[in-house]
């Protein structure tokens, strides 16, 4: 049986596989904010990115390794294809973390070998030990993944895994890369690995899976029953195509159904010891942060973190719930940090009260950032009577989106109504502070704003999504706007919140435009689509 840490290790890949979601690219400050929240959440490993992809990706992994990976903190991991260039860059990027890992991978299915890598099985068997050993020359902790394991010939998979472990891989990851397997097949695959790889007891078995058929979480839970002890997942289940297995669903399944899973860990079924190290009360905050920063809106009926996930929130079955919560609720909303928000701050609250509340919420801002957050708070308090935690979260997440900007929104003014043509006047400043103003007429105020912004920015794009939702209840609530733009088949999202939804729309559009221009400037590689020359003798 594979190495058993006695519980499930949570490997979060929101910043790597999650960021591969169309339109979800994040800047360095945003990645750092998410990484800090993942550390508060208590994940065991943070896959911080793919350092070889670009200078920006390298810098983000390096900053996270330096600032988030402490002696007691999560392991900071970087992804590397099975090539010397990738592995070297990854080793350098994670080097500042006291607990660091290189995660290297190569495909093992015939379809990938023939059409993507154009390599034979024999060549793969030479590359794997060579590259794992190379990674081990930099770090103690190496994870090896067999990409598309779900569609690989199990006999070949066993051989590859055996070699990877002999070469020094301490974690073997089994990805269902295309989300093809069913739970019993995936559990059977893990069982087969446990039974047929003679040195499997020297490694932890990890699983990674995509949600193309909506089975990722179910597959993982079956894998756990057969000995998988590391789960690779993302907040809100974001990721390539239909996404990855969702962290919050996995963690809460193992929490709520602990007595069902305990025996698979050799425990009494009523053992109260948690099966993961995740602090579940941090889940809602992590979900909102990731949604705000990536622009990936969470569907209302999403398990655990959707707006309707809790009966008392959605107002259903109230009679039953009031008599006994257990009638319609299997999770107390407080367990995932969804507290009924007590009004904490208002117009008269001072800087130290705002700082204290932000600290309680987990935001440890430096002096400059705190000054800016306080200015935004004051501005909001002039327009909104009670400021809730969610408002504060919206202010801070808005702020971390700002650093990399080509365009700055200076003025938004609209006139509209039943007998007026919706007209917007917009002033944008560039990086040198030079301001330009444009006026445009549209079918509605938001359309007019977008047209004026397009005229100023001259960055052709197509608006493919525009969504508004209120941050809190009440007539003076802030409206959160998410915008997605498309150019050359690629998506770029922007997000903003304001008590005036037209202003929020303008700022969200500007945020999306800034992402578009910076992403175009920084050419990044895709770890799975861009094929590297992998040669077992290339480093000799
Ligand atoms: O889906 C996949 O196979 C991956 C690997 C790179 C682990 O993301
Ligand atoms: Zn993946």
Tab-separated table of C-alpha atoms in Angstrom, residues 108-451:
chain	number	residue	atom	x	y	z
A	108	UNK	CA	1.638	8.389	-20.691
A	109	UNK	CA	-1.423	7.645	-22.848
A	110	UNK	CA	-0.881	6.339	-26.362
A	111	UNK	CA	-3.006	9.102	-27.825
A	112	UNK	CA	-0.755	11.760	-26.236
A	113	UNK	CA	2.425	9.886	-27.120
A	114	UNK	CA	1.491	9.498	-30.756
A	115	UNK	CA	-0.173	12.844	-31.487
A	116	UNK	CA	1.281	15.291	-29.000
A	117	UNK	CA	4.739	14.126	-27.943
A	118	UNK	CA	5.515	11.984	-31.010
A	119	UNK	CA	7.475	9.638	-28.772
A	120	UNK	CA	7.503	5.907	-28.177
A	121	UNK	CA	6.795	4.244	-24.827
A	122	UNK	CA	10.484	3.286	-24.716
A	123	UNK	CA	11.488	6.939	-24.946
A	124	UNK	CA	9.117	7.873	-22.119
A	125	UNK	CA	10.649	5.139	-19.956
A	126	UNK	CA	14.062	6.758	-20.491
A	127	UNK	CA	12.940	10.354	-19.909
A	128	UNK	CA	11.004	9.787	-16.671
A	129	UNK	CA	13.796	8.570	-14.338
A	130	UNK	CA	16.259	10.969	-15.868
A	131	UNK	CA	14.062	14.019	-15.269
A	132	UNK	CA	12.942	12.928	-11.803
A	133	UNK	CA	16.591	12.503	-10.820
A	134	UNK	CA	17.372	15.894	-12.294
A	135	UNK	CA	14.593	17.476	-10.228
A	136	UNK	CA	15.913	15.652	-7.144
A	137	UNK	CA	19.313	17.275	-7.718
A	138	UNK	CA	17.598	20.560	-6.713
A	139	UNK	CA	15.005	19.546	-4.110
A	140	UNK	CA	14.193	16.678	-1.766
A	141	UNK	CA	10.503	16.796	-2.568
A	142	UNK	CA	9.616	15.776	-6.137
A	143	UNK	CA	6.167	14.942	-7.449
A	144	UNK	CA	5.751	13.129	-10.735
A	145	UNK	CA	2.531	13.089	-12.801
A	146	UNK	CA	1.534	10.731	-15.597
A	147	UNK	CA	-0.550	13.094	-17.701
A	148	UNK	CA	-3.712	11.482	-19.097
A	149	UNK	CA	-3.256	8.531	-16.710
A	150	UNK	CA	-7.015	7.953	-16.899
A	151	UNK	CA	-6.668	6.877	-20.543
A	152	UNK	CA	-3.255	5.207	-20.239
A	153	UNK	CA	-2.591	1.488	-20.482
A	154	UNK	CA	-2.365	0.465	-16.789
A	155	UNK	CA	0.517	-1.949	-17.423
A	156	UNK	CA	2.575	0.856	-18.967
A	157	UNK	CA	1.535	3.194	-16.151
A	158	UNK	CA	2.851	0.732	-13.540
A	159	UNK	CA	6.245	0.640	-15.278
A	160	UNK	CA	6.473	4.431	-15.464
A	161	UNK	CA	5.479	4.879	-11.814
A	162	UNK	CA	7.953	2.249	-10.652
A	163	UNK	CA	10.787	4.079	-12.420
A	164	UNK	CA	9.711	7.490	-11.139
A	165	UNK	CA	9.689	6.258	-7.542
A	166	UNK	CA	13.060	4.538	-7.921
A	167	UNK	CA	14.451	7.811	-9.260
A	168	UNK	CA	13.280	9.661	-6.138
A	169	UNK	CA	9.689	10.880	-6.637
A	170	UNK	CA	7.958	11.006	-3.236
A	171	UNK	CA	4.505	11.729	-4.661
A	172	UNK	CA	2.957	10.047	-7.689
A	173	UNK	CA	0.075	11.920	-9.203
A	174	UNK	CA	-2.582	10.195	-11.287
A	175	UNK	CA	-4.475	12.721	-13.423
A	176	UNK	CA	-7.735	12.162	-15.197
A	177	UNK	CA	-6.657	14.932	-17.544
A	178	UNK	CA	-9.727	14.896	-19.770
A	179	UNK	CA	-12.322	14.048	-17.108
A	180	UNK	CA	-13.182	10.757	-18.791
A	181	UNK	CA	-13.223	8.117	-16.079
A	182	UNK	CA	-16.096	7.046	-13.837
A	183	UNK	CA	-15.733	6.658	-10.056
A	184	UNK	CA	-15.435	2.879	-10.046
A	185	UNK	CA	-12.909	2.941	-12.904
A	186	UNK	CA	-10.833	5.616	-11.196
A	187	UNK	CA	-10.912	3.802	-7.858
A	188	UNK	CA	-9.925	0.604	-9.699
A	189	UNK	CA	-6.991	2.395	-11.316
A	190	UNK	CA	-5.657	3.490	-7.908
A	191	UNK	CA	-6.223	-0.003	-6.542
A	192	UNK	CA	-4.300	-1.485	-9.498
A	193	UNK	CA	-1.378	0.885	-8.876
A	194	UNK	CA	-1.288	-0.083	-5.214
A	195	UNK	CA	-1.272	-3.770	-6.090
A	196	UNK	CA	1.075	-3.777	-9.090
A	197	UNK	CA	3.799	-1.219	-8.402
A	198	UNK	CA	6.248	-2.969	-6.101
A	199	UNK	CA	7.812	0.183	-4.597
A	200	UNK	CA	4.525	2.122	-4.232
A	201	UNK	CA	4.934	2.165	-0.447
A	202	UNK	CA	7.747	4.718	-0.926
A	203	UNK	CA	5.359	7.325	-2.355
A	204	UNK	CA	2.105	9.101	-1.596
A	205	UNK	CA	-0.546	8.565	-4.261
A	206	UNK	CA	-2.115	11.804	-5.434
A	207	UNK	CA	-5.053	12.352	-7.769
A	208	UNK	CA	-5.852	15.183	-10.147
A	209	UNK	CA	-8.951	15.346	-12.282
A	210	UNK	CA	-11.072	17.482	-14.534
A	211	UNK	CA	-14.798	17.841	-14.418
A	212	UNK	CA	-15.774	17.325	-18.068
A	213	UNK	CA	-18.457	14.810	-17.088
A	214	UNK	CA	-19.121	16.341	-13.666
A	215	UNK	CA	-17.448	13.382	-11.936
A	216	UNK	CA	-14.183	14.830	-10.620
A	217	UNK	CA	-15.146	14.993	-6.927
A	218	UNK	CA	-16.841	11.565	-6.995
A	219	UNK	CA	-13.770	10.085	-8.698
A	220	UNK	CA	-11.475	11.512	-6.032
A	221	UNK	CA	-13.574	10.184	-3.165
A	222	UNK	CA	-13.455	6.713	-4.682
A	223	UNK	CA	-9.686	7.107	-5.107
A	224	UNK	CA	-9.395	7.989	-1.392
A	225	UNK	CA	-11.145	4.727	-0.537
A	226	UNK	CA	-8.438	2.896	-2.499
A	227	UNK	CA	-5.479	4.667	-0.885
A	228	UNK	CA	-5.049	8.057	-2.600
A	229	UNK	CA	-3.871	10.485	0.084
A	230	UNK	CA	-3.289	13.730	-1.798
A	231	UNK	CA	-6.071	15.517	-3.659
A	232	UNK	CA	-5.270	18.161	-6.276
A	233	UNK	CA	-8.089	20.644	-6.430
A	234	UNK	CA	-9.035	24.291	-6.884
A	235	UNK	CA	-11.186	26.840	-5.110
A	236	UNK	CA	-14.647	26.982	-6.745
A	237	UNK	CA	-13.490	24.116	-8.993
A	238	UNK	CA	-12.035	26.509	-11.551
A	239	UNK	CA	-9.609	25.160	-14.126
A	240	UNK	CA	-9.046	24.017	-17.679
A	241	UNK	CA	-12.356	23.551	-19.597
A	242	UNK	CA	-15.049	22.335	-17.137
A	243	UNK	CA	-12.624	22.881	-14.274
A	244	UNK	CA	-10.879	20.788	-11.634
A	245	UNK	CA	-12.251	18.918	-8.635
A	246	UNK	CA	-13.488	21.569	-6.233
A	247	UNK	CA	-11.570	21.969	-2.980
A	248	UNK	CA	-14.565	23.029	-0.917
A	249	UNK	CA	-16.679	20.072	-2.057
A	250	UNK	CA	-13.930	17.550	-1.311
A	251	UNK	CA	-13.092	19.036	2.071
A	252	UNK	CA	-16.716	19.283	3.140
A	253	UNK	CA	-17.486	15.731	1.940
A	254	UNK	CA	-14.626	14.454	4.088
A	255	UNK	CA	-15.824	16.663	6.956
A	256	UNK	CA	-19.560	15.965	6.876
A	257	UNK	CA	-19.187	12.260	6.012
A	258	UNK	CA	-16.143	11.622	8.207
A	259	UNK	CA	-17.671	8.554	9.820
A	260	UNK	CA	-18.185	7.010	6.372
A	261	UNK	CA	-14.553	7.633	5.344
A	262	UNK	CA	-12.805	6.994	8.702
A	263	UNK	CA	-12.557	3.194	8.298
A	264	UNK	CA	-10.607	3.664	5.037
A	265	UNK	CA	-7.952	5.384	7.187
A	266	UNK	CA	-7.902	2.569	9.703
A	267	UNK	CA	-9.860	4.652	12.236
A	268	UNK	CA	-12.967	3.917	14.230
A	269	UNK	CA	-15.905	5.319	12.305
A	270	UNK	CA	-16.732	7.775	15.105
A	271	UNK	CA	-13.192	9.153	15.358
A	272	UNK	CA	-13.490	12.965	15.619
A	273	UNK	CA	-10.011	13.669	14.172
A	274	UNK	CA	-10.390	15.698	10.980
A	275	UNK	CA	-9.473	14.031	7.697
A	276	UNK	CA	-7.892	17.201	6.263
A	277	UNK	CA	-5.997	20.096	7.830
A	278	UNK	CA	-8.254	22.690	6.178
A	279	UNK	CA	-9.826	25.385	8.383
A	280	UNK	CA	-13.301	25.134	6.929
A	281	UNK	CA	-14.376	28.566	8.287
A	282	UNK	CA	-12.019	30.131	5.720
A	283	UNK	CA	-13.763	28.490	2.740
A	284	UNK	CA	-16.301	31.214	1.949
A	285	UNK	CA	-13.686	33.951	2.065
A	286	UNK	CA	-11.367	31.963	-0.216
A	287	UNK	CA	-14.226	31.356	-2.627
A	288	UNK	CA	-15.181	35.034	-2.830
A	289	UNK	CA	-11.602	36.170	-3.233
A	290	UNK	CA	-10.941	33.748	-6.081
A	291	UNK	CA	-14.219	34.612	-7.764
A	292	UNK	CA	-13.605	38.358	-7.482
A	293	UNK	CA	-10.035	38.244	-8.705
A	294	UNK	CA	-10.472	35.754	-11.535
A	295	UNK	CA	-13.849	37.098	-12.665
A	296	UNK	CA	-15.176	33.512	-12.594
A	297	UNK	CA	-18.671	33.933	-11.166
A	298	UNK	CA	-19.872	31.127	-8.871
A	299	UNK	CA	-23.175	29.625	-9.998
A	300	UNK	CA	-25.911	30.214	-7.353
A	301	UNK	CA	-26.625	26.496	-6.933
A	302	UNK	CA	-22.954	25.502	-6.595
A	303	UNK	CA	-22.433	23.143	-3.644
A	304	UNK	CA	-20.909	24.705	-0.498
A	305	UNK	CA	-20.168	28.188	-1.892
A	306	UNK	CA	-23.124	29.034	-4.153
A	307	UNK	CA	-25.483	31.804	-3.006
A	308	UNK	CA	-28.314	29.265	-2.625
A	309	UNK	CA	-26.223	26.505	-1.036
A	310	UNK	CA	-27.698	26.966	2.432
A	311	UNK	CA	-31.393	26.671	3.097
A	312	UNK	CA	-31.547	29.660	5.432
A	313	UNK	CA	-29.725	31.820	2.887
A	314	UNK	CA	-32.060	31.007	0.044
A	315	UNK	CA	-35.131	31.302	2.254
A	316	UNK	CA	-36.459	27.848	1.383
A	317	UNK	CA	-37.969	25.352	3.781
A	318	UNK	CA	-37.906	28.018	6.463
A	319	UNK	CA	-40.587	26.486	8.555
A	320	UNK	CA	-38.755	23.153	8.822
A	321	UNK	CA	-35.413	24.819	9.397
A	322	UNK	CA	-36.807	27.012	12.166
A	323	UNK	CA	-38.215	23.968	13.968
A	324	UNK	CA	-35.014	21.952	13.562
A	325	UNK	CA	-32.156	22.939	11.258
A	326	UNK	CA	-31.339	19.269	10.568
A	327	UNK	CA	-34.588	18.877	8.617
A	328	UNK	CA	-33.081	20.527	5.562
A	329	UNK	CA	-29.462	21.313	6.423
A	330	UNK	CA	-26.509	18.950	6.632
A	331	UNK	CA	-23.964	21.732	7.152
A	332	UNK	CA	-24.172	24.640	9.552
A	333	UNK	CA	-23.375	27.687	7.392
A	334	UNK	CA	-20.942	28.905	10.063
A	335	UNK	CA	-18.738	25.854	9.431
A	336	UNK	CA	-17.753	27.308	6.055
A	337	UNK	CA	-17.437	30.863	7.386
A	338	UNK	CA	-20.795	32.047	6.118
A	339	UNK	CA	-21.678	34.072	9.164
A	340	UNK	CA	-24.735	36.277	9.207
A	341	UNK	CA	-22.973	39.524	8.815
A	342	UNK	CA	-23.188	41.789	11.823
A	343	UNK	CA	-22.899	45.422	10.787
A	344	UNK	CA	-19.522	46.527	12.029
A	345	UNK	CA	-18.500	49.823	10.502
A	346	UNK	CA	-19.968	53.112	9.332
A	347	UNK	CA	-19.211	56.693	8.417
A	348	UNK	CA	-17.754	57.523	11.836
A	349	UNK	CA	-15.450	54.523	12.071
A	350	UNK	CA	-11.778	55.437	12.194
A	351	UNK	CA	-8.703	54.084	10.479
A	352	UNK	CA	-7.769	51.773	13.354
A	353	UNK	CA	-11.265	50.236	13.427
A	354	UNK	CA	-11.033	49.552	9.703
A	355	UNK	CA	-7.553	48.110	10.088
A	356	UNK	CA	-8.641	45.911	13.004
A	357	UNK	CA	-11.616	44.558	11.050
A	358	UNK	CA	-9.479	43.930	7.983
A	359	UNK	CA	-6.988	42.061	10.143
A	360	UNK	CA	-9.789	39.965	11.611
A	361	UNK	CA	-10.796	39.173	8.054
A	362	UNK	CA	-7.214	38.067	7.336
A	363	UNK	CA	-6.003	41.094	5.348
A	364	UNK	CA	-2.651	42.195	6.644
A	365	UNK	CA	-2.125	45.362	4.579
A	366	UNK	CA	1.017	47.455	4.541
A	367	UNK	CA	0.781	51.180	5.399
A	368	UNK	CA	0.312	52.341	1.825
A	369	UNK	CA	-2.339	49.740	0.998
A	370	UNK	CA	-4.146	50.450	4.253
A	371	UNK	CA	-4.231	54.170	3.459
A	372	UNK	CA	-5.743	53.403	0.088
A	373	UNK	CA	-8.250	50.940	1.534
A	374	UNK	CA	-9.265	53.491	4.162
A	375	UNK	CA	-9.766	56.193	1.530
A	376	UNK	CA	-12.001	53.802	-0.415
A	377	UNK	CA	-13.842	52.899	2.768
A	378	UNK	CA	-14.525	56.580	3.547
A	379	UNK	CA	-15.710	57.165	0.037
A	380	UNK	CA	-18.085	54.219	0.299
A	381	UNK	CA	-19.266	55.244	3.777
A	382	UNK	CA	-20.356	58.597	2.344
A	383	UNK	CA	-22.715	56.751	0.044
A	384	UNK	CA	-23.678	53.702	2.085
A	385	UNK	CA	-24.813	53.736	5.699
A	386	UNK	CA	-23.540	50.397	6.992
A	387	UNK	CA	-20.356	48.797	5.767
A	388	UNK	CA	-20.275	45.018	6.076
A	389	UNK	CA	-17.447	42.512	5.882
A	390	UNK	CA	-18.427	41.746	2.325
A	391	UNK	CA	-18.114	45.420	1.413
A	392	UNK	CA	-14.636	45.474	2.941
A	393	UNK	CA	-13.683	42.344	1.028
A	394	UNK	CA	-14.924	43.979	-2.183
A	395	UNK	CA	-12.820	47.074	-1.458
A	396	UNK	CA	-9.639	45.075	-0.881
A	397	UNK	CA	-10.078	42.718	-3.817
A	398	UNK	CA	-10.751	45.756	-6.030
A	399	UNK	CA	-7.499	47.244	-4.807
A	400	UNK	CA	-5.240	44.290	-5.607
A	401	UNK	CA	-6.456	44.361	-9.204
A	402	UNK	CA	-4.888	47.750	-9.762
A	403	UNK	CA	-1.076	47.443	-9.880
A	404	UNK	CA	-0.484	46.506	-13.520
A	405	UNK	CA	-2.459	49.101	-15.403
A	406	UNK	CA	-2.195	50.861	-18.743
A	407	UNK	CA	-5.490	52.718	-18.337
A	408	UNK	CA	-6.830	54.553	-15.277
A	409	UNK	CA	-10.473	55.541	-15.027
A	410	UNK	CA	-10.757	59.214	-14.062
A	411	UNK	CA	-14.353	60.170	-14.779
A	412	UNK	CA	-17.644	58.464	-15.586
A	413	UNK	CA	-20.727	60.501	-16.276
A	414	UNK	CA	-23.925	59.265	-17.903
A	415	UNK	CA	-27.224	60.758	-18.809
A	416	UNK	CA	-30.111	58.448	-19.543
A	417	UNK	CA	-33.812	58.045	-18.957
A	418	UNK	CA	-37.056	57.350	-20.804
A	419	UNK	CA	-36.751	60.333	-23.097
A	420	UNK	CA	-32.961	60.667	-23.331
A	421	UNK	CA	-30.454	58.926	-25.571
A	422	UNK	CA	-28.089	57.134	-23.160
A	423	UNK	CA	-24.875	59.130	-23.376
A	424	UNK	CA	-21.589	58.533	-21.515
A	425	UNK	CA	-18.650	60.848	-20.982
A	426	UNK	CA	-15.480	59.033	-19.941
A	427	UNK	CA	-12.034	60.296	-19.065
A	428	UNK	CA	-9.130	57.822	-19.060
A	429	UNK	CA	-5.543	58.520	-18.051
A	430	UNK	CA	-2.561	56.586	-19.342
A	431	UNK	CA	0.535	55.483	-17.401
A	432	UNK	CA	2.062	58.980	-17.791
A	433	UNK	CA	-1.044	60.640	-16.402
A	434	UNK	CA	-2.132	62.059	-19.773
A	435	UNK	CA	-5.901	62.292	-19.827
A	436	UNK	CA	-8.274	61.892	-22.749
A	437	UNK	CA	-12.034	62.228	-22.818
A	438	UNK	CA	-14.607	60.665	-25.144
A	439	UNK	CA	-18.379	60.878	-25.410
A	440	UNK	CA	-20.506	58.057	-26.820
A	441	UNK	CA	-24.161	57.212	-27.262
A	442	UNK	CA	-25.364	53.645	-26.680
A	443	UNK	CA	-28.459	51.490	-26.399
A	444	UNK	CA	-28.267	51.886	-22.607
A	445	UNK	CA	-25.914	53.571	-20.103
A	446	UNK	CA	-23.529	50.601	-19.854
A	447	UNK	CA	-23.368	50.227	-23.623
A	448	UNK	CA	-22.594	53.950	-23.908
A	449	UNK	CA	-19.812	53.601	-21.301
A	450	UNK	CA	-18.271	50.639	-23.134
A	451	UNK	CA	-18.394	52.461	-26.462
